[in-house]
PDB file of C-alpha atoms in Angstrom:
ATOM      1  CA  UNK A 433      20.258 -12.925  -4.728  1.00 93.00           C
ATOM      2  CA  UNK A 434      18.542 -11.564  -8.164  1.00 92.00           C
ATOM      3  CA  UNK A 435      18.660 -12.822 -11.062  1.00 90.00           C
ATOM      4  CA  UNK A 436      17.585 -12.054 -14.499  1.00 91.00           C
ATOM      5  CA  UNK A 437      14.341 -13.307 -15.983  1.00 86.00           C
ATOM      6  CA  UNK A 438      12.641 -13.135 -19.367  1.00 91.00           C
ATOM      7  CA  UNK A 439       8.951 -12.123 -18.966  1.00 93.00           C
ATOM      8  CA  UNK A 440       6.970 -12.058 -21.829  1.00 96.00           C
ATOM      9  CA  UNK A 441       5.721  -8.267 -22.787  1.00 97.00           C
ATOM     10  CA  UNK A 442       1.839  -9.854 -23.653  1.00 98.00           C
ATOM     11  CA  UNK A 443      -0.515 -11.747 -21.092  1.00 98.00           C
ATOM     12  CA  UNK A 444      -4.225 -12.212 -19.797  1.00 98.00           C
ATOM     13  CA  UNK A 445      -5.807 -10.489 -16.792  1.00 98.00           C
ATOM     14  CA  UNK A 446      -5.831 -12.783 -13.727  1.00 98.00           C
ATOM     15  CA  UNK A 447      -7.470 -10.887 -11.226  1.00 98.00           C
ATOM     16  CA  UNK A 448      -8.421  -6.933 -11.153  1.00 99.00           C
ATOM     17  CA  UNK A 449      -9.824  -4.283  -9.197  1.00 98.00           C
ATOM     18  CA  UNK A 450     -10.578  -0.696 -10.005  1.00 98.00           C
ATOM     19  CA  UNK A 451      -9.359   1.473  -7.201  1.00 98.00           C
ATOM     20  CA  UNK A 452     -11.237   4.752  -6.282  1.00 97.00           C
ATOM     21  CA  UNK A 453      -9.909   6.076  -3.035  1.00 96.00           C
ATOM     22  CA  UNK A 454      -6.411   6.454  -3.610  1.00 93.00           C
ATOM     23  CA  UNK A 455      -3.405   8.342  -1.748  1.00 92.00           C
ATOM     24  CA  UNK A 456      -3.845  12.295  -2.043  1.00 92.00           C
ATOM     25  CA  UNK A 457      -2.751  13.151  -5.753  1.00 84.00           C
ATOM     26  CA  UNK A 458      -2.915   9.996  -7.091  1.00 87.00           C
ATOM     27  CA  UNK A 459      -6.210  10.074 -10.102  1.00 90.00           C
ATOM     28  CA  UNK A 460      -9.041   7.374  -9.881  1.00 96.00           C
ATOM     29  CA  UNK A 461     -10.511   5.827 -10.922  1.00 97.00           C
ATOM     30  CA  UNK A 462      -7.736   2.863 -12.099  1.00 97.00           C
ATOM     31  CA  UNK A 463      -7.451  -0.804 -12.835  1.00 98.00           C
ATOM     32  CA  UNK A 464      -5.157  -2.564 -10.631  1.00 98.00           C
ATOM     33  CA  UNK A 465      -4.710  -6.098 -11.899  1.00 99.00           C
ATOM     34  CA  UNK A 466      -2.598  -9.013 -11.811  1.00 99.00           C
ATOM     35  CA  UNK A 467      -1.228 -10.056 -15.143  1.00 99.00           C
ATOM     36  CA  UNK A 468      -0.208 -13.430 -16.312  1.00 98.00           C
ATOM     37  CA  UNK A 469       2.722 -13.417 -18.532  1.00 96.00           C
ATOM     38  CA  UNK A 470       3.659 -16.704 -20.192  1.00 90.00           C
ATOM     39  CA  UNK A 471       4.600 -18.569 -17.280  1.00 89.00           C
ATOM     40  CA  UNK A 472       4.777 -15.756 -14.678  1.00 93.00           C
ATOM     41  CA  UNK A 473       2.802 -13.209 -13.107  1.00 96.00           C
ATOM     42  CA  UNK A 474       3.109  -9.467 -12.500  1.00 97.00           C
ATOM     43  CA  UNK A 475       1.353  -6.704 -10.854  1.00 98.00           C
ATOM     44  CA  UNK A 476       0.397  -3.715 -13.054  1.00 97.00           C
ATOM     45  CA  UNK A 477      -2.256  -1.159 -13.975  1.00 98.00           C
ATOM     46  CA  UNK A 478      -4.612  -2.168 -16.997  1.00 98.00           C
ATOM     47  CA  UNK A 479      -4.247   1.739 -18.712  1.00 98.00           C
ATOM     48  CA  UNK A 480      -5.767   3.011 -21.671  1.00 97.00           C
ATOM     49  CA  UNK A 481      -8.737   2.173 -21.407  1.00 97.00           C
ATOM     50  CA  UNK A 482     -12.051   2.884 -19.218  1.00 97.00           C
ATOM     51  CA  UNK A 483     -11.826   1.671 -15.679  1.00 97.00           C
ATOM     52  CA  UNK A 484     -14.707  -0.084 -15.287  1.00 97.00           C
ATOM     53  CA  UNK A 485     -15.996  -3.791 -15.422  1.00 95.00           C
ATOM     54  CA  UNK A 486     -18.075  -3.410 -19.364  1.00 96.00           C
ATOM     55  CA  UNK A 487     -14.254  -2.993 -20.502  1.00 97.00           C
ATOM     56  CA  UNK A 488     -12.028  -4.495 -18.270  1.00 98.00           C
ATOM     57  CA  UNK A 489     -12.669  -8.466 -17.388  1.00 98.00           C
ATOM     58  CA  UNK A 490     -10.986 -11.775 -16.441  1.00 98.00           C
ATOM     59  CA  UNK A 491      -8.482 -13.175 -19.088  1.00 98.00           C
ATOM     60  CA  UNK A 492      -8.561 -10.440 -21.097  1.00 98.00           C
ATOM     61  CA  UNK A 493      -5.713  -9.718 -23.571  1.00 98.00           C
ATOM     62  CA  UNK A 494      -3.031  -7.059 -22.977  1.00 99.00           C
ATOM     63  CA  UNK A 495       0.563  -6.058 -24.112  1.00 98.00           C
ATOM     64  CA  UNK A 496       3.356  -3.901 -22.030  1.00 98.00           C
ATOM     65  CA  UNK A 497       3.210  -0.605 -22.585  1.00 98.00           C
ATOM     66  CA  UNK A 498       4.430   2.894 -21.591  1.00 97.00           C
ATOM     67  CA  UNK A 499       2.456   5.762 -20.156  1.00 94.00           C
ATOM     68  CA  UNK A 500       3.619   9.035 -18.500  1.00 92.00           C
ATOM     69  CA  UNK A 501       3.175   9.374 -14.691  1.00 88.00           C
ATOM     70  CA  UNK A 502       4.001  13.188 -14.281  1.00 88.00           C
ATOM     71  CA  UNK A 503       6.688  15.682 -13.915  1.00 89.00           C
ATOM     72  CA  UNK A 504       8.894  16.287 -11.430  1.00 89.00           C
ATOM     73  CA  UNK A 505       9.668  19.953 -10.029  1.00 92.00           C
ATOM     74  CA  UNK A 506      12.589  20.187 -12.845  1.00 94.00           C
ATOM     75  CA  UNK A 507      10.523  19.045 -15.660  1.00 93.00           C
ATOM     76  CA  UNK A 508      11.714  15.458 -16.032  1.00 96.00           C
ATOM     77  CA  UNK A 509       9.262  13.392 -17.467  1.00 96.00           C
ATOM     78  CA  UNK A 510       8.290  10.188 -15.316  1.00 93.00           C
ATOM     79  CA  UNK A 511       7.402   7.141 -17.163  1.00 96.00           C
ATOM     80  CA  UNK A 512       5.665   3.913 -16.184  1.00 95.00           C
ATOM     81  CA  UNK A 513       5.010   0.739 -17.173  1.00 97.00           C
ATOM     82  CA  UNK A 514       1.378  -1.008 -17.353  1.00 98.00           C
ATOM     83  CA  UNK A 515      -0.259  -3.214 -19.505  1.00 99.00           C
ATOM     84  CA  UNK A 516      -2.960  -2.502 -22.410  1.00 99.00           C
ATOM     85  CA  UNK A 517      -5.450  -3.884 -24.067  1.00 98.00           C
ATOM     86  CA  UNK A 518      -5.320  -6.247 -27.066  1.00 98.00           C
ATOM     87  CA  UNK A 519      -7.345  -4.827 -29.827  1.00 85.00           C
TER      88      UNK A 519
END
């Protein structure tokens, strides 16, 4: 069974890596990271921002946000979810 959850839309960087080889299509460099969020813990990409370890690091501060992943053959917009940084 599901259920329901609040999960806080700000957190800190647990762990992270920054992916370059990636499925055919998909762009690299990006941050893959694990994201602690108030109790909880979600996977995500760290996204605006450079993918490398000068910007990204451990416990880092970051909020939910929105980013587009594409369009489909009939023009629809997809949109995803990752996590930014805190400035």
């Amino acid at each position: 069974d599901f259920k329901k959850v609040e999960i806080a839309t700000e957190g800190e960087v647990r762990s992270f890596t920054i992916v370059t080889f990636a499925a055919p299509g998909v762009p690299v460099p990006f941050v893959a990271a694990i994201i602690n969020c108030g109790g909880t813990s979600v996977r995500a990409n760290v996204i605006n921002c450079d993918p490398t370890p000068e910007v990204v690091s451990l416990g880092m501060k970051v909020r939910l946000a929105t980013y587009s992943l594409g369009n489909d053959d009939n023009g629809s917009e997809a949109i995803g979810f990752g996590f930014e940084p805190i400035k």
